[in-house]
Amino acid sequence: DEAYHLIPNFQNLQFQLALVHYHLGNLNDAAVHINNFLKDRNLDKSGLQLGINIFTRLRMEEERNRLISLLMEVSPEDASKIS
């Protein structure tokens, strides 16, 4: 998170922080960062997929379903693989 304060304009930093927190099991922090990332890049396929994984693990069905709907617009093939 210190990196964000050093270079807050780096576009993919929020995504990278979300990914790190996800893999560390810090799901609430991961959710904050992926939401920040998706504010500006709401149709980013990788961001949507990571967000779906985060919100699935957090059992936040409404947010998960919202991201699945967006992924359906971007990549119907990928969205159809989600159970």
Tab-separated table of N, CA and C in Angstrom:
chain	number	residue	atom	x	y	z
A	1	ASP	N	0.820	-1.204	0.000
A	1	ASP	CA	0.000	0.000	0.000
A	1	ASP	C	0.860	1.262	0.000
A	2	GLU	N	2.080	1.139	0.478
A	2	GLU	CA	2.987	2.276	0.469
A	2	GLU	C	3.270	2.742	-0.958
A	3	ALA	N	3.317	1.783	-1.882
A	3	ALA	CA	3.574	2.121	-3.284
A	3	ALA	C	2.497	3.053	-3.828
A	4	TYR	N	1.266	2.861	-3.400
A	4	TYR	CA	0.176	3.714	-3.882
A	4	TYR	C	0.425	5.168	-3.522
A	5	HIS	N	0.953	5.398	-2.338
A	5	HIS	CA	1.215	6.778	-1.909
A	5	HIS	C	2.390	7.392	-2.675
A	6	LEU	N	3.289	6.545	-3.147
A	6	LEU	CA	4.433	7.040	-3.911
A	6	LEU	C	4.062	7.365	-5.356
A	7	ILE	N	3.235	6.510	-5.967
A	7	ILE	CA	2.850	6.713	-7.372
A	7	ILE	C	1.355	6.433	-7.558
A	8	PRO	N	0.494	7.308	-7.011
A	8	PRO	CA	-0.955	7.045	-7.063
A	8	PRO	C	-1.548	7.055	-8.463
A	9	ASN	N	-0.850	7.606	-9.447
A	9	ASN	CA	-1.403	7.694	-10.795
A	9	ASN	C	-1.083	6.477	-11.659
A	10	PHE	N	-0.287	5.561	-11.158
A	10	PHE	CA	0.044	4.355	-11.915
A	10	PHE	C	-1.218	3.516	-12.065
A	11	GLN	N	-1.682	3.380	-13.310
A	11	GLN	CA	-2.998	2.793	-13.585
A	11	GLN	C	-3.200	1.406	-12.996
A	12	ASN	N	-2.245	0.543	-13.158
A	12	ASN	CA	-2.452	-0.838	-12.744
A	12	ASN	C	-2.080	-1.105	-11.297
A	13	LEU	N	-1.648	-0.104	-10.565
A	13	LEU	CA	-1.233	-0.323	-9.188
A	13	LEU	C	-2.375	-0.858	-8.333
A	14	GLN	N	-3.558	-0.305	-8.499
A	14	GLN	CA	-4.704	-0.784	-7.717
A	14	GLN	C	-4.985	-2.261	-8.026
A	15	PHE	N	-4.856	-2.638	-9.288
A	15	PHE	CA	-5.054	-4.039	-9.663
A	15	PHE	C	-3.992	-4.913	-9.001
A	16	GLN	N	-2.740	-4.480	-9.079
A	16	GLN	CA	-1.648	-5.266	-8.506
A	16	GLN	C	-1.795	-5.402	-6.990
A	17	LEU	N	-2.196	-4.322	-6.328
A	17	LEU	CA	-2.417	-4.390	-4.883
A	17	LEU	C	-3.572	-5.342	-4.552
A	18	ALA	N	-4.624	-5.300	-5.351
A	18	ALA	CA	-5.747	-6.220	-5.137
A	18	ALA	C	-5.290	-7.660	-5.288
A	19	LEU	N	-4.475	-7.914	-6.294
A	19	LEU	CA	-3.988	-9.265	-6.549
A	19	LEU	C	-3.116	-9.767	-5.392
A	20	VAL	N	-2.224	-8.923	-4.910
A	20	VAL	CA	-1.358	-9.303	-3.790
A	20	VAL	C	-2.199	-9.599	-2.548
A	21	HIS	N	-3.120	-8.703	-2.235
A	21	HIS	CA	-3.971	-8.910	-1.053
A	21	HIS	C	-4.828	-10.167	-1.204
A	22	TYR	N	-5.303	-10.431	-2.404
A	22	TYR	CA	-6.092	-11.636	-2.658
A	22	TYR	C	-5.268	-12.887	-2.336
A	23	HIS	N	-4.051	-12.921	-2.840
A	23	HIS	CA	-3.208	-14.099	-2.625
A	23	HIS	C	-2.745	-14.222	-1.171
A	24	LEU	N	-2.687	-13.114	-0.463
A	24	LEU	CA	-2.332	-13.154	0.959
A	24	LEU	C	-3.541	-13.507	1.832
A	25	GLY	N	-4.725	-13.513	1.225
A	25	GLY	CA	-5.938	-13.809	1.978
A	25	GLY	C	-6.544	-12.602	2.660
A	26	ASN	N	-6.051	-11.417	2.325
A	26	ASN	CA	-6.605	-10.166	2.866
A	26	ASN	C	-7.729	-9.703	1.936
A	27	LEU	N	-8.841	-10.402	2.007
A	27	LEU	CA	-9.893	-10.207	1.009
A	27	LEU	C	-10.576	-8.849	1.100
A	28	ASN	N	-10.739	-8.314	2.288
A	28	ASN	CA	-11.371	-6.994	2.403
A	28	ASN	C	-10.497	-5.916	1.773
A	29	ASP	N	-9.188	-6.005	1.997
A	29	ASP	CA	-8.274	-5.049	1.359
A	29	ASP	C	-8.271	-5.254	-0.152
A	30	ALA	N	-8.300	-6.512	-0.580
A	30	ALA	CA	-8.345	-6.801	-2.013
A	30	ALA	C	-9.592	-6.185	-2.645
A	31	ALA	N	-10.715	-6.264	-1.947
A	31	ALA	CA	-11.971	-5.709	-2.465
A	31	ALA	C	-11.881	-4.198	-2.621
A	32	VAL	N	-11.273	-3.535	-1.666
A	32	VAL	CA	-11.118	-2.071	-1.753
A	32	VAL	C	-10.305	-1.715	-2.993
A	33	HIS	N	-9.198	-2.402	-3.191
A	33	HIS	CA	-8.315	-2.072	-4.318
A	33	HIS	C	-8.933	-2.433	-5.666
A	34	ILE	N	-9.638	-3.567	-5.738
A	34	ILE	CA	-10.230	-3.911	-7.034
A	34	ILE	C	-11.377	-2.954	-7.361
A	35	ASN	N	-12.109	-2.514	-6.356
A	35	ASN	CA	-13.158	-1.515	-6.612
A	35	ASN	C	-12.553	-0.208	-7.102
A	36	ASN	N	-11.436	0.207	-6.510
A	36	ASN	CA	-10.762	1.427	-6.973
A	36	ASN	C	-10.291	1.265	-8.410
A	37	PHE	N	-9.746	0.112	-8.723
A	37	PHE	CA	-9.278	-0.154	-10.089
A	37	PHE	C	-10.442	-0.118	-11.076
A	38	LEU	N	-11.538	-0.755	-10.722
A	38	LEU	CA	-12.672	-0.859	-11.644
A	38	LEU	C	-13.459	0.441	-11.788
A	39	LYS	N	-13.242	1.406	-10.898
A	39	LYS	CA	-13.897	2.718	-11.063
A	39	LYS	C	-13.511	3.344	-12.393
A	40	ASP	N	-12.231	3.226	-12.740
A	40	ASP	CA	-11.730	3.840	-13.963
A	40	ASP	C	-11.691	2.875	-15.141
A	41	ARG	N	-11.659	1.589	-14.838
A	41	ARG	CA	-11.512	0.587	-15.904
A	41	ARG	C	-12.543	-0.513	-15.701
A	42	ASN	N	-13.811	-0.115	-15.718
A	42	ASN	CA	-14.888	-1.029	-15.336
A	42	ASN	C	-15.125	-2.169	-16.320
A	43	LEU	N	-14.515	-2.133	-17.478
A	43	LEU	CA	-14.669	-3.229	-18.428
A	43	LEU	C	-13.350	-3.960	-18.678
A	44	ASP	N	-12.428	-3.834	-17.746
A	44	ASP	CA	-11.156	-4.539	-17.842
A	44	ASP	C	-11.380	-6.010	-17.489
A	45	LYS	N	-11.120	-6.883	-18.445
A	45	LYS	CA	-11.424	-8.312	-18.272
A	45	LYS	C	-10.701	-8.908	-17.063
A	46	SER	N	-9.425	-8.652	-16.934
A	46	SER	CA	-8.666	-9.211	-15.801
A	46	SER	C	-9.162	-8.657	-14.475
A	47	GLY	N	-9.480	-7.370	-14.466
A	47	GLY	CA	-10.015	-6.753	-13.250
A	47	GLY	C	-11.351	-7.347	-12.853
A	48	LEU	N	-12.203	-7.552	-13.842
A	48	LEU	CA	-13.510	-8.156	-13.563
A	48	LEU	C	-13.355	-9.574	-13.033
A	49	GLN	N	-12.472	-10.344	-13.645
A	49	GLN	CA	-12.271	-11.724	-13.206
A	49	GLN	C	-11.729	-11.777	-11.777
A	50	LEU	N	-10.759	-10.913	-11.469
A	50	LEU	CA	-10.230	-10.874	-10.106
A	50	LEU	C	-11.312	-10.439	-9.134
A	51	GLY	N	-12.078	-9.426	-9.507
A	51	GLY	CA	-13.165	-8.966	-8.648
A	51	GLY	C	-14.177	-10.066	-8.377
A	52	ILE	N	-14.517	-10.825	-9.389
A	52	ILE	CA	-15.457	-11.940	-9.214
A	52	ILE	C	-14.887	-12.943	-8.219
A	53	ASN	N	-13.610	-13.257	-8.351
A	53	ASN	CA	-12.979	-14.197	-7.414
A	53	ASN	C	-12.987	-13.654	-5.988
A	54	ILE	N	-12.670	-12.378	-5.843
A	54	ILE	CA	-12.644	-11.760	-4.506
A	54	ILE	C	-14.035	-11.799	-3.893
A	55	PHE	N	-15.031	-11.338	-4.637
A	55	PHE	CA	-16.381	-11.245	-4.078
A	55	PHE	C	-17.025	-12.618	-3.885
A	56	THR	N	-16.595	-13.594	-4.661
A	56	THR	CA	-17.063	-14.964	-4.427
A	56	THR	C	-16.558	-15.443	-3.074
A	57	ARG	N	-15.279	-15.234	-2.814
A	57	ARG	CA	-14.709	-15.685	-1.542
A	57	ARG	C	-15.261	-14.906	-0.355
A	58	LEU	N	-15.632	-13.648	-0.591
A	58	LEU	CA	-16.245	-12.845	0.476
A	58	LEU	C	-17.742	-13.117	0.622
A	59	ARG	N	-18.280	-13.938	-0.255
A	59	ARG	CA	-19.716	-14.263	-0.288
A	59	ARG	C	-20.580	-12.999	-0.478
A	60	MET	N	-20.098	-12.105	-1.307
A	60	MET	CA	-20.827	-10.876	-1.638
A	60	MET	C	-21.482	-11.098	-3.006
A	61	GLU	N	-22.604	-11.812	-2.982
A	61	GLU	CA	-23.261	-12.262	-4.212
A	61	GLU	C	-23.713	-11.123	-5.124
A	62	GLU	N	-24.238	-10.066	-4.555
A	62	GLU	CA	-24.736	-8.968	-5.384
A	62	GLU	C	-23.606	-8.325	-6.185
A	63	GLU	N	-22.493	-8.068	-5.520
A	63	GLU	CA	-21.348	-7.462	-6.199
A	63	GLU	C	-20.758	-8.443	-7.218
A	64	ARG	N	-20.672	-9.693	-6.839
A	64	ARG	CA	-20.172	-10.736	-7.744
A	64	ARG	C	-21.028	-10.795	-9.002
A	65	ASN	N	-22.337	-10.821	-8.845
A	65	ASN	CA	-23.245	-10.906	-9.995
A	65	ASN	C	-23.171	-9.674	-10.877
A	66	ARG	N	-22.957	-8.512	-10.265
A	66	ARG	CA	-22.809	-7.273	-11.045
A	66	ARG	C	-21.573	-7.370	-11.945
A	67	LEU	N	-20.487	-7.895	-11.385
A	67	LEU	CA	-19.265	-8.018	-12.178
A	67	LEU	C	-19.397	-9.099	-13.247
A	68	ILE	N	-20.122	-10.157	-12.958
A	68	ILE	CA	-20.368	-11.189	-13.969
A	68	ILE	C	-21.148	-10.594	-15.142
A	69	SER	N	-22.109	-9.735	-14.850
A	69	SER	CA	-22.879	-9.078	-15.929
A	69	SER	C	-21.976	-8.211	-16.795
A	70	LEU	N	-21.057	-7.498	-16.156
A	70	LEU	CA	-20.112	-6.675	-16.925
A	70	LEU	C	-19.173	-7.551	-17.747
A	71	LEU	N	-18.715	-8.651	-17.151
A	71	LEU	CA	-17.832	-9.566	-17.880
A	71	LEU	C	-18.569	-10.160	-19.079
A	72	MET	N	-19.857	-10.382	-18.951
A	72	MET	CA	-20.659	-10.917	-20.054
A	72	MET	C	-20.606	-9.964	-21.258
A	73	GLU	N	-20.568	-8.664	-20.994
A	73	GLU	CA	-20.461	-7.680	-22.080
A	73	GLU	C	-19.098	-7.746	-22.759
A	74	VAL	N	-18.059	-7.947	-21.955
A	74	VAL	CA	-16.686	-7.912	-22.449
A	74	VAL	C	-16.276	-9.240	-23.068
A	75	SER	N	-16.624	-10.316	-22.390
A	75	SER	CA	-16.178	-11.641	-22.802
A	75	SER	C	-17.219	-12.697	-22.421
A	76	PRO	N	-18.252	-12.841	-23.248
A	76	PRO	CA	-19.300	-13.816	-22.941
A	76	PRO	C	-18.749	-15.224	-22.735
A	77	GLU	N	-17.714	-15.578	-23.473
A	77	GLU	CA	-17.130	-16.914	-23.343
A	77	GLU	C	-16.567	-17.129	-21.940
A	78	ASP	N	-15.831	-16.147	-21.425
A	78	ASP	CA	-15.283	-16.268	-20.065
A	78	ASP	C	-16.385	-16.252	-19.013
A	79	ALA	N	-17.362	-15.387	-19.207
A	79	ALA	CA	-18.453	-15.274	-18.241
A	79	ALA	C	-19.249	-16.576	-18.172
A	80	SER	N	-19.386	-17.269	-19.287
A	80	SER	CA	-20.165	-18.504	-19.299
A	80	SER	C	-19.461	-19.632	-18.545
A	81	LYS	N	-18.166	-19.506	-18.288
A	81	LYS	CA	-17.406	-20.530	-17.575
A	81	LYS	C	-17.533	-20.414	-16.055
A	82	ILE	N	-18.122	-19.315	-15.586
A	82	ILE	CA	-18.248	-19.090	-14.151
A	82	ILE	C	-19.474	-19.816	-13.642
A	83	SER	N	-19.289	-20.567	-12.571
A	83	SER	CA	-20.438	-21.319	-12.021
A	83	SER	C	-21.035	-20.596	-10.843
